[in-house]
mmCIF file of C-alpha atoms in Angstrom:
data_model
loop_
_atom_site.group_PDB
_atom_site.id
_atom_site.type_symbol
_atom_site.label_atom_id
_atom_site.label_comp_id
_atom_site.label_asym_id
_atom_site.label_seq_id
_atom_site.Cartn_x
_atom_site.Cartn_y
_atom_site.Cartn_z
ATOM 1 C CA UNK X 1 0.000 0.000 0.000
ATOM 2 C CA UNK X 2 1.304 3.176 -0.688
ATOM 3 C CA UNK X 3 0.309 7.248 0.389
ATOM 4 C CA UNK X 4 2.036 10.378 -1.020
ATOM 5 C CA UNK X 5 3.908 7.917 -3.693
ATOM 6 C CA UNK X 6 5.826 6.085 -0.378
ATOM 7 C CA UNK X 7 5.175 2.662 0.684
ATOM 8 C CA UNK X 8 4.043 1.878 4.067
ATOM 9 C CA UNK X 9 5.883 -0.379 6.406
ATOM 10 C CA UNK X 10 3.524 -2.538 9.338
ATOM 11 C CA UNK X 11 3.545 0.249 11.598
ATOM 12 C CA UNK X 12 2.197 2.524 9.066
ATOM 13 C CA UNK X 13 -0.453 0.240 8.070
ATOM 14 C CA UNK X 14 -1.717 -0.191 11.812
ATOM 15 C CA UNK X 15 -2.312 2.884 11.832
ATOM 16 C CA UNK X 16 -4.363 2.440 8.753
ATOM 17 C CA UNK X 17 -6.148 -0.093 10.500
ATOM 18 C CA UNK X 18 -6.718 1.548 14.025
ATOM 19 C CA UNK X 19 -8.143 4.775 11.885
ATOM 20 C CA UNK X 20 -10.106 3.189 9.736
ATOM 21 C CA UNK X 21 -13.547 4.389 10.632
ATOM 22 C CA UNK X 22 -12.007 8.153 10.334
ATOM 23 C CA UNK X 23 -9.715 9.808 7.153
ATOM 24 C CA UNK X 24 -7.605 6.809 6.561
ATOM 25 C CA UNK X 25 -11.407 4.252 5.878
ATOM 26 C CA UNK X 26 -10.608 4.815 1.721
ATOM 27 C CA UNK X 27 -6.846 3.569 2.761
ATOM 28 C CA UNK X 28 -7.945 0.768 4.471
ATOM 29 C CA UNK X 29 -10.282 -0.530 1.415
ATOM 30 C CA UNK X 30 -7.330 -0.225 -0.815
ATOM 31 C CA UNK X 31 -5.486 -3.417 1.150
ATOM 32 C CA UNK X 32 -6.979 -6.123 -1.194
ATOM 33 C CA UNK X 33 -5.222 -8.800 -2.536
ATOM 34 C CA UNK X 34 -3.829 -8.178 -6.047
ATOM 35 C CA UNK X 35 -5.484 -9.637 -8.911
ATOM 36 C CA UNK X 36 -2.992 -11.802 -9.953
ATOM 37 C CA UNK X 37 -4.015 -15.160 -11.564
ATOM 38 C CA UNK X 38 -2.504 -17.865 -8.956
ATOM 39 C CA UNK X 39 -2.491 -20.871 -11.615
ATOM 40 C CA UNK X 40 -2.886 -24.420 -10.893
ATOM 41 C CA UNK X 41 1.547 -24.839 -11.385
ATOM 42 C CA UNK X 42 1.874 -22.265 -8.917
ATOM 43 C CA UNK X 43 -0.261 -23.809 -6.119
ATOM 44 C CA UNK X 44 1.156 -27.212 -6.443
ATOM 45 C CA UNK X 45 5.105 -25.738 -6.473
ATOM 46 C CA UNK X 46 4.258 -23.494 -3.644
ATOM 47 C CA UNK X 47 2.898 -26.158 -1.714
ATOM 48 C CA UNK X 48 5.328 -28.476 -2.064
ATOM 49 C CA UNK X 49 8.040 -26.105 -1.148
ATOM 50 C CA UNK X 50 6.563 -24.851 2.211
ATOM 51 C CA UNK X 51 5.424 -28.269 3.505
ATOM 52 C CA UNK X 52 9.395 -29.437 2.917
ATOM 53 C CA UNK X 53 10.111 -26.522 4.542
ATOM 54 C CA UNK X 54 7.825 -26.959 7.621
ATOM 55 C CA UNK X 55 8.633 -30.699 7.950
ATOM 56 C CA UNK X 56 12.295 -29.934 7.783
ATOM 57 C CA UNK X 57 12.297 -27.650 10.387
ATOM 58 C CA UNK X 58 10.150 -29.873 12.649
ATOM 59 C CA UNK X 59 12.919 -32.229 12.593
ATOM 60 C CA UNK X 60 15.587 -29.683 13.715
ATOM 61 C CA UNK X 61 12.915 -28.633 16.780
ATOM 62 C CA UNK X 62 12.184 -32.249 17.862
ATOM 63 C CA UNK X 63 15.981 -32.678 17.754
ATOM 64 C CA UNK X 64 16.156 -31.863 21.707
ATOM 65 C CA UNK X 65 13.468 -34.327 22.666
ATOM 66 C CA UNK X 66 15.151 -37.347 20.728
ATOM 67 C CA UNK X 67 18.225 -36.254 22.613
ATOM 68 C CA UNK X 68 15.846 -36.588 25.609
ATOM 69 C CA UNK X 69 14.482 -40.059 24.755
ATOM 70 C CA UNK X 70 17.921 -41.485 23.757
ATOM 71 C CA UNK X 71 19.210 -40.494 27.544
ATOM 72 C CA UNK X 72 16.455 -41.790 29.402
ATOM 73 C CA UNK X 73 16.328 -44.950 27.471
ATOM 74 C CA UNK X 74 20.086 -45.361 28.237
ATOM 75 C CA UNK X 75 19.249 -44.325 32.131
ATOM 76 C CA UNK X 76 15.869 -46.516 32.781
ATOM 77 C CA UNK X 77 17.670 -49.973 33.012
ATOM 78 C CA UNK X 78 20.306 -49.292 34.729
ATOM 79 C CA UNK X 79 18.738 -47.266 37.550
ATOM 80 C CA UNK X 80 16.317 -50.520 37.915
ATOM 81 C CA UNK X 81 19.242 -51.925 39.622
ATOM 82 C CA UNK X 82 19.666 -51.518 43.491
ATOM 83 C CA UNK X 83 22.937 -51.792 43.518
ATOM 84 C CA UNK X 84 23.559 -48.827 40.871
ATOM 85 C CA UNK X 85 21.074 -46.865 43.225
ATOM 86 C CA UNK X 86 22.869 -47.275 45.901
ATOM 87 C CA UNK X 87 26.166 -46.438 44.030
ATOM 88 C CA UNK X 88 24.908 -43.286 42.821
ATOM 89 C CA UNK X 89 23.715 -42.466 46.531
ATOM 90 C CA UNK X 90 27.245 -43.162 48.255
ATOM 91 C CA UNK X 91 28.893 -41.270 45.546
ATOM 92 C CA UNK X 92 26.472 -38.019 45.897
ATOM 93 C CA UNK X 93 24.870 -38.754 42.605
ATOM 94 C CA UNK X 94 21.287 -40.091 43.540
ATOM 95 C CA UNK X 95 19.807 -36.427 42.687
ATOM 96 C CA UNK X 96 18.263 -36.777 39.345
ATOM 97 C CA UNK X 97 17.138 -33.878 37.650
ATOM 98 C CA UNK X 98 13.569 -34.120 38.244
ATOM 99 C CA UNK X 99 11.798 -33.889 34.821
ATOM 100 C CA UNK X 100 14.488 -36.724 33.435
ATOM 101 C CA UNK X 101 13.213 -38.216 36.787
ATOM 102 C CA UNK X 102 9.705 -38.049 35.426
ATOM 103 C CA UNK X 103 10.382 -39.110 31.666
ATOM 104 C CA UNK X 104 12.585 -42.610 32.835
ATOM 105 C CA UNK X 105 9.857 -43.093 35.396
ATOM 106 C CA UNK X 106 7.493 -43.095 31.962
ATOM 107 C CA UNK X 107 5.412 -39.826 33.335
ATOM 108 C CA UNK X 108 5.585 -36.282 31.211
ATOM 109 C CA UNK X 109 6.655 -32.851 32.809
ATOM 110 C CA UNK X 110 3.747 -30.832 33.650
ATOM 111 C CA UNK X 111 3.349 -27.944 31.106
ATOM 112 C CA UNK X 112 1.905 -24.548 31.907
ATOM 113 C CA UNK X 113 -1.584 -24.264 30.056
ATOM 114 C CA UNK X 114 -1.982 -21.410 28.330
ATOM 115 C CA UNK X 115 -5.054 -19.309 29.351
ATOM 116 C CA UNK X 116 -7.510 -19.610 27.100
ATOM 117 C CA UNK X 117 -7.509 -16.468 25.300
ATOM 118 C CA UNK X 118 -10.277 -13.384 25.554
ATOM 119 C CA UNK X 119 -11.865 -12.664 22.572
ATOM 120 C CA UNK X 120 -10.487 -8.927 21.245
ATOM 121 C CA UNK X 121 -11.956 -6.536 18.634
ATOM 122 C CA UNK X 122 -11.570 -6.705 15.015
ATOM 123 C CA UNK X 123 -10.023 -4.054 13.078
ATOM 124 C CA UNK X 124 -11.507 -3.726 10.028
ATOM 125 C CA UNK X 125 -11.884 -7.261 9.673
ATOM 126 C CA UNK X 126 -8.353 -8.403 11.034
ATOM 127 C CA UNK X 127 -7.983 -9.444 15.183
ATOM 128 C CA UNK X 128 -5.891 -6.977 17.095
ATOM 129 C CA UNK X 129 -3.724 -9.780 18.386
ATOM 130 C CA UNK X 130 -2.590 -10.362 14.907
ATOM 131 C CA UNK X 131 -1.587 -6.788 14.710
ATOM 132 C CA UNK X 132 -0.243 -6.967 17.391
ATOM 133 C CA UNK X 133 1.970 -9.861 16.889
ATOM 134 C CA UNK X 134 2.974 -8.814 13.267
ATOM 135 C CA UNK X 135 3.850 -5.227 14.482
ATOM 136 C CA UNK X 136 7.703 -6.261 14.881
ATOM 137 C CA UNK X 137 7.751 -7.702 11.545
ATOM 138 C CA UNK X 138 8.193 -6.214 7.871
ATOM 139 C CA UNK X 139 4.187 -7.331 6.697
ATOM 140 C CA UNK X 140 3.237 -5.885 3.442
ATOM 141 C CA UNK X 141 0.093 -4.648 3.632
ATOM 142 C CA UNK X 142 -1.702 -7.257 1.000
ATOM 143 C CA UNK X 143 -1.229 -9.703 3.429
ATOM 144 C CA UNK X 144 -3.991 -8.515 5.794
ATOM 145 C CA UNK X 145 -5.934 -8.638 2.843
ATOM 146 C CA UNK X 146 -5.383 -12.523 2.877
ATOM 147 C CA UNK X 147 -6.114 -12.780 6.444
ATOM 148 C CA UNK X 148 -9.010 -10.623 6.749
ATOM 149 C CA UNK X 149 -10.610 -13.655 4.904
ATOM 150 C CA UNK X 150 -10.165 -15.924 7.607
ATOM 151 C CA UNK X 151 -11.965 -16.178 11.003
ATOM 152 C CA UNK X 152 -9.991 -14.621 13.568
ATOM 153 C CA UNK X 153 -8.867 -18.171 15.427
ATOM 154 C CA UNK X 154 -7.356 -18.869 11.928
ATOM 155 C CA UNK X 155 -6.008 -15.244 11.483
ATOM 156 C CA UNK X 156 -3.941 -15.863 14.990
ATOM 157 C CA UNK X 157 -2.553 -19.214 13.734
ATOM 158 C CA UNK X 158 -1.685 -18.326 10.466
ATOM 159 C CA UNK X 159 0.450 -14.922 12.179
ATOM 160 C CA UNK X 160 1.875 -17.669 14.267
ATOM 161 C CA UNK X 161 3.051 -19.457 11.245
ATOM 162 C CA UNK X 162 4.129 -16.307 9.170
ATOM 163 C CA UNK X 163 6.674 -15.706 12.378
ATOM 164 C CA UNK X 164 7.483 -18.533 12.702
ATOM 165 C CA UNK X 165 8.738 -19.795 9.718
ATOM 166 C CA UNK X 166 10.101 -16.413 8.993
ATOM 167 C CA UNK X 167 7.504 -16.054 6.085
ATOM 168 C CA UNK X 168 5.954 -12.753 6.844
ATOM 169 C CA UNK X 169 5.223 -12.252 2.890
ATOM 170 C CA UNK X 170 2.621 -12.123 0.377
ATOM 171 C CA UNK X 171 2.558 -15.381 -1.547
ATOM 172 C CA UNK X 172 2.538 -17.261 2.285
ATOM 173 C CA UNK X 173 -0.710 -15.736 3.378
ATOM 174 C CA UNK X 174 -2.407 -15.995 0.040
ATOM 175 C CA UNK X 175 -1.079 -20.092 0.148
ATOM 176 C CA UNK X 176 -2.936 -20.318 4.005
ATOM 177 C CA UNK X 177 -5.611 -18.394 2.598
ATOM 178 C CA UNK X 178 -6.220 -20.646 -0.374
ATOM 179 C CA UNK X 179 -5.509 -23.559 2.227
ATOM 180 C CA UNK X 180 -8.202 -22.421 4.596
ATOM 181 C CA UNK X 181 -11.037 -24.529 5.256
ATOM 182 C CA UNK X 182 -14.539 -22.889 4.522
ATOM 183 C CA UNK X 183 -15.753 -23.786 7.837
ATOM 184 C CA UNK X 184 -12.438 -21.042 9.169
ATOM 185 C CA UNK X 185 -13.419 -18.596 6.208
ATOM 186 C CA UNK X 186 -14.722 -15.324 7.541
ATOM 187 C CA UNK X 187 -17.213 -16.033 4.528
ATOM 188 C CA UNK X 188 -17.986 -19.219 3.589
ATOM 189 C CA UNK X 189 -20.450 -18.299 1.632
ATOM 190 C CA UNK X 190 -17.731 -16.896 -0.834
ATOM 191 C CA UNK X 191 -16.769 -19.611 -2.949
ATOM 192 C CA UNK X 192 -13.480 -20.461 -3.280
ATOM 193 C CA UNK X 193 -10.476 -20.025 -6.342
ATOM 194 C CA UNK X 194 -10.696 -22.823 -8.803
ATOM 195 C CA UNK X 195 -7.056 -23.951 -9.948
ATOM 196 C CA UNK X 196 -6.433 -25.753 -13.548
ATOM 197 C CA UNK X 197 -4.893 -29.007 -12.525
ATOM 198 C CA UNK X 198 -5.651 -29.115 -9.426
ATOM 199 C CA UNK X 199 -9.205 -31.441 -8.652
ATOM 200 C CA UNK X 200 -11.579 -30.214 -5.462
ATOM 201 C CA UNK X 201 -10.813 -33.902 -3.968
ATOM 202 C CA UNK X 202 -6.973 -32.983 -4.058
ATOM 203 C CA UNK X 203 -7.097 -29.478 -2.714
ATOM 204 C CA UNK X 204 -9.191 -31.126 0.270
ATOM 205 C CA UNK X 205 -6.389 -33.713 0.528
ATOM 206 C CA UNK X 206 -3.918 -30.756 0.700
ATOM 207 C CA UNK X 207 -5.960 -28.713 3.118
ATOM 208 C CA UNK X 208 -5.733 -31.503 5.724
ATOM 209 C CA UNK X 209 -1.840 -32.468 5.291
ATOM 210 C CA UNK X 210 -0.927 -28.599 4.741
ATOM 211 C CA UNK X 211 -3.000 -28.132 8.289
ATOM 212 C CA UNK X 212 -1.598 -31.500 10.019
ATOM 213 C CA UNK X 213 2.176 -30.607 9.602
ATOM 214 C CA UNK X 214 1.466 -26.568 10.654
ATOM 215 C CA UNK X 215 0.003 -28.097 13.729
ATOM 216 C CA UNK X 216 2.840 -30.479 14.660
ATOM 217 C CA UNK X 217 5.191 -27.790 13.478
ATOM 218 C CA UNK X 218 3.993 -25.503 15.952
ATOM 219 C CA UNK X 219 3.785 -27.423 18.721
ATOM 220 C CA UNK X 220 7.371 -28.715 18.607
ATOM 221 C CA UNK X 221 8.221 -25.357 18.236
ATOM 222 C CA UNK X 222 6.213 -24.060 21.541
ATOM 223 C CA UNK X 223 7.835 -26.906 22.856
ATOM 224 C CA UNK X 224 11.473 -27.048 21.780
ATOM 225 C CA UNK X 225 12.844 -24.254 24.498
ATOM 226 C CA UNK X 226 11.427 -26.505 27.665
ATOM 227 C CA UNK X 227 13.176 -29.562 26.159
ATOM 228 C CA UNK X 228 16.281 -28.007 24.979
ATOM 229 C CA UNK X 229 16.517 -26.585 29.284
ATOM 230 C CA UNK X 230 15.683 -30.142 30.212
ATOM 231 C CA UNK X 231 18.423 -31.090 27.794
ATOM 232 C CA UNK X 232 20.946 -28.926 29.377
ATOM 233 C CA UNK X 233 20.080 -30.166 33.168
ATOM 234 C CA UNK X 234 20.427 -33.601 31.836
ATOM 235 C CA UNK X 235 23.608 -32.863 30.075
ATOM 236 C CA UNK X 236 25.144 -31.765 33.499
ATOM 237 C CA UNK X 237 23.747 -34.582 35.273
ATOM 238 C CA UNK X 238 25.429 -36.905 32.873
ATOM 239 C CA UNK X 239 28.470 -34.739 33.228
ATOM 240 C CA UNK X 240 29.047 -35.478 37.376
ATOM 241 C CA UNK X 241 28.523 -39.110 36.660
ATOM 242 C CA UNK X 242 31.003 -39.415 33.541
ATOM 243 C CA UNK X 243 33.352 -37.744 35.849
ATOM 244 C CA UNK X 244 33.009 -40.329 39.034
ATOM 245 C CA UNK X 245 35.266 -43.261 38.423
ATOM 246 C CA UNK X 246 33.213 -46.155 39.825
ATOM 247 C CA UNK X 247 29.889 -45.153 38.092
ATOM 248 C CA UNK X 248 31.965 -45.031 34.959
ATOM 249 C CA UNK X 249 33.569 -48.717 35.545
ATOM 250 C CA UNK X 250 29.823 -50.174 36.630
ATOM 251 C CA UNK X 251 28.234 -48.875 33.247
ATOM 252 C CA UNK X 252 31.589 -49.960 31.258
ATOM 253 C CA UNK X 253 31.522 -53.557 33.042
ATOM 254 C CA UNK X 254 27.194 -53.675 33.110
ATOM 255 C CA UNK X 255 25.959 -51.691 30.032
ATOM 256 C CA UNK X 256 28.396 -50.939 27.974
ATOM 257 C CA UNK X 257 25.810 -49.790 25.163
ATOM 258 C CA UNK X 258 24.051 -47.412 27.263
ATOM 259 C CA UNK X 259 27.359 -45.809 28.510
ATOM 260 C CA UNK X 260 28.334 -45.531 24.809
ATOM 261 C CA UNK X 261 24.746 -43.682 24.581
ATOM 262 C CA UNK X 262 25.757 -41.614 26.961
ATOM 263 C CA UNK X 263 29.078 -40.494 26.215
ATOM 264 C CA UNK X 264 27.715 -39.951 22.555
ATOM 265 C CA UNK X 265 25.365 -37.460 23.595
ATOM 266 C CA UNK X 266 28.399 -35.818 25.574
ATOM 267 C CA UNK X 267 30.428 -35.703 22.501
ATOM 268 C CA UNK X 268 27.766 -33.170 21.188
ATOM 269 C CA UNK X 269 28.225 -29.580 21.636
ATOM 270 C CA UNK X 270 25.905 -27.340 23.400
ATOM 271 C CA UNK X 271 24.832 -24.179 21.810
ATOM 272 C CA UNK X 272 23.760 -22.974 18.129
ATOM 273 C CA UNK X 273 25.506 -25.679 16.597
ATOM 274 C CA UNK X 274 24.163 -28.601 18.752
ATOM 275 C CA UNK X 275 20.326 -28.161 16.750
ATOM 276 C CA UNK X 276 22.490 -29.975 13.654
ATOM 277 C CA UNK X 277 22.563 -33.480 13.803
ATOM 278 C CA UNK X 278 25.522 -34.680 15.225
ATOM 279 C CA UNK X 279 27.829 -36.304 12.846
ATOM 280 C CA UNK X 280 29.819 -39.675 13.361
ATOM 281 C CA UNK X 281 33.479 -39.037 14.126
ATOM 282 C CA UNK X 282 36.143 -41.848 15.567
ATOM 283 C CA UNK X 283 36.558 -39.057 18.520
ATOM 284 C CA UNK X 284 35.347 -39.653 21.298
ATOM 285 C CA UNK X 285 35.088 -38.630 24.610
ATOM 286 C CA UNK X 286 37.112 -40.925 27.119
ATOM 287 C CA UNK X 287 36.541 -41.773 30.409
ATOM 288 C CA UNK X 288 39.320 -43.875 32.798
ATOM 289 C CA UNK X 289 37.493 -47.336 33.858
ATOM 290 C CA UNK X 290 40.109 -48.184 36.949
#
C-alpha cells in the first residue's frame, strides 16, 4: 500500500487499521489482494516447497526431545538396579534432575496451560492480536488482505506461522488463505479459487496435510525451548557421573551400550551448533574405567 507515492511499512499500516472508521477508511479498502491469476503450477510448487520446509524444520525442533528419549532410554535400566542406586547415593549422585526423573519413570513434565484467550476486537476485519503480533515484523500490507478472509482463530494461527517460519510475505498468506477450510473462512459463503490441474478432492487432501504438519510444526516449536533446558540439566547430570570413576567402571563392566549412549550425547556440543545433527566421528570422549 502506498500514500504520497511512499510505501508503508507494518507500523504505518496499523495505523491504517486503528483509523479506519475516520480519514484513513478509503486507505484501508485499498489493502486487497492483487489480482494476480494464482495458476494451478503455482499452487502445487508453492505447496510443495513450504510443507518441505515446515517438515524440515520440525525435525531440527524435535531434535532436543530425541536427545531426551535417547538419555532416558540409556538411564531406565540401569537405575532398575539396586545396587547402581545405591552407588549413585554413596557417591552423591542419587539427585536426578527431576523432569528426566519423570520421563525414565514413563510420566511427562507438567506444562503450563496457556489461558484460554479473551476474545479482542476486530479491526476492520483483522484481530488486534494479529496486529499486534505482526507489528515487529516487515508485513506488506496485502497480506492482511489474505487474512481478513479468515476467522480470527485462523487469522492468529496463520500470524503464528508467518513468524514462525520467517515467512511474513505475500505469496505465504495468500497459500494459508487458499488452504483455509470454509468452515475457518470469515465467509464461507464466498466460494473459493478454482485452480487448472488441481481437482476439489486434491485441494481437500492438501488442506488436511498442509493443516496436520502446521500443527505439529507448531507445537514442537512451543515446545522445543522446555526440552532443549531439560536437555541442558540432563547434560550436566550426565556430566558429574562421567566424571566419578566407579559409576563409569559399573556402566563400562554392566551396560556398555548405554554408557556408549551416553558419552555420545556428551560428545555433542551445546549451543547454536548442537540443533544440527551430530555427525559420526572416531573421537570420542574418554573416560578412565580403573
Amino acid at each position: 500500500m502506498k500514500a504520497r507515492g511512499k510505501s508503508l511499512g507494518l507500523e504505518a499500516a496499523y495505523q491504517v487499521l486503528q483509523n479506519s472508521s475516520t480519514r484513513h477508511a478509503a486507505l484501508v479498502e485499498e489493502m486487497y489482494e492483487p489480482a494476480r491469476l494464482f495458476t494451478g503450477p503455482w499452487l502445487c510448487r508453492t505447496y510443495e516447497a513450504e510443507c518441505e520446509r515446515t517438515r524440515k524444520l520440525t525435525t531440527e525442533a524435535e531434535i532436543p526431545r530425541h536427545r531426551l528419549e535417547t538419555i532416558v532410554q540409556a538411564m531406565r535400566d540401569p537405575l532398575k538396579q539396586e545396587r547402581f542406586r545405591r552407588l549413585l547415593s554413596a557417591e552423591g549422585l542419587a539427585a536426578v534432575p527431576k523432569t528426566l526423573a519423570l520421563r525414565i519413570n514413563g510420566e511427562q513434565p507438567a506444562q503450563t496451560p496457556r489461558p484460554p484467550a479473551e476474545p479482542k476486537p476486530l479491526i476492520s476485519g483483522i484481530s488486534s492480536e494479529v496486529v499486534d503480533l505482526l507489528q515487529d515484523w516487515y508485513t506488506p500490507p496485502q497480506v492482511f488482505a489474505s487474512l481478513r478472509r479468515m476467522l480470527p482463530e485462523r487469522q492468529l494461527k496463520a500470524a503464528r506461522l508467518m513468524i514462525a517460519l520467517n515467512r511474513a510475505n505475500f505469496h505465504y498468506a495468500q497459500l494459508l488463505s487458499t488452504l483455509t477450510p470454509l468452515s475457518q473462512l470469515a465467509d464461507p459463503s464466498r466460494p473459493k479459487r478454482n485452480f487448472a490441474s488441481v481437482t476439489a478432492e486434491q485441494l481437500a487432501g492438501m488442506e488436511i496435510e498442509f493443516d496436520a504438519l502446521n500443527d505439529e510444526f507448531l507445537n514442537c516449536a512451543s515446545l522445543c525451548g522446555m526440552w532443549a533446558l531439560e536437555l541442558m540439566a540432563a547434560r550436566s547430570y550426565l556430566d558429574r557421573l562421567m566424571e566419578n570413576a566407579r559409576v563409569v567402571r559399573y556402566l563400562a563392566q554392566n551396560f556398555p551400550e548405554q554408557l556408549a549412549e551416553l558419552q555420545t550425547i556428551l560428545d555433542i556440543p551445546m549451543g547454536r551448533e548442537a540443533l544440527a545433527r551430530p555427525k559420526r566421528s572416531g573421537r570420542k570422549r574418554k573416560h578412565l574405567v580403573f
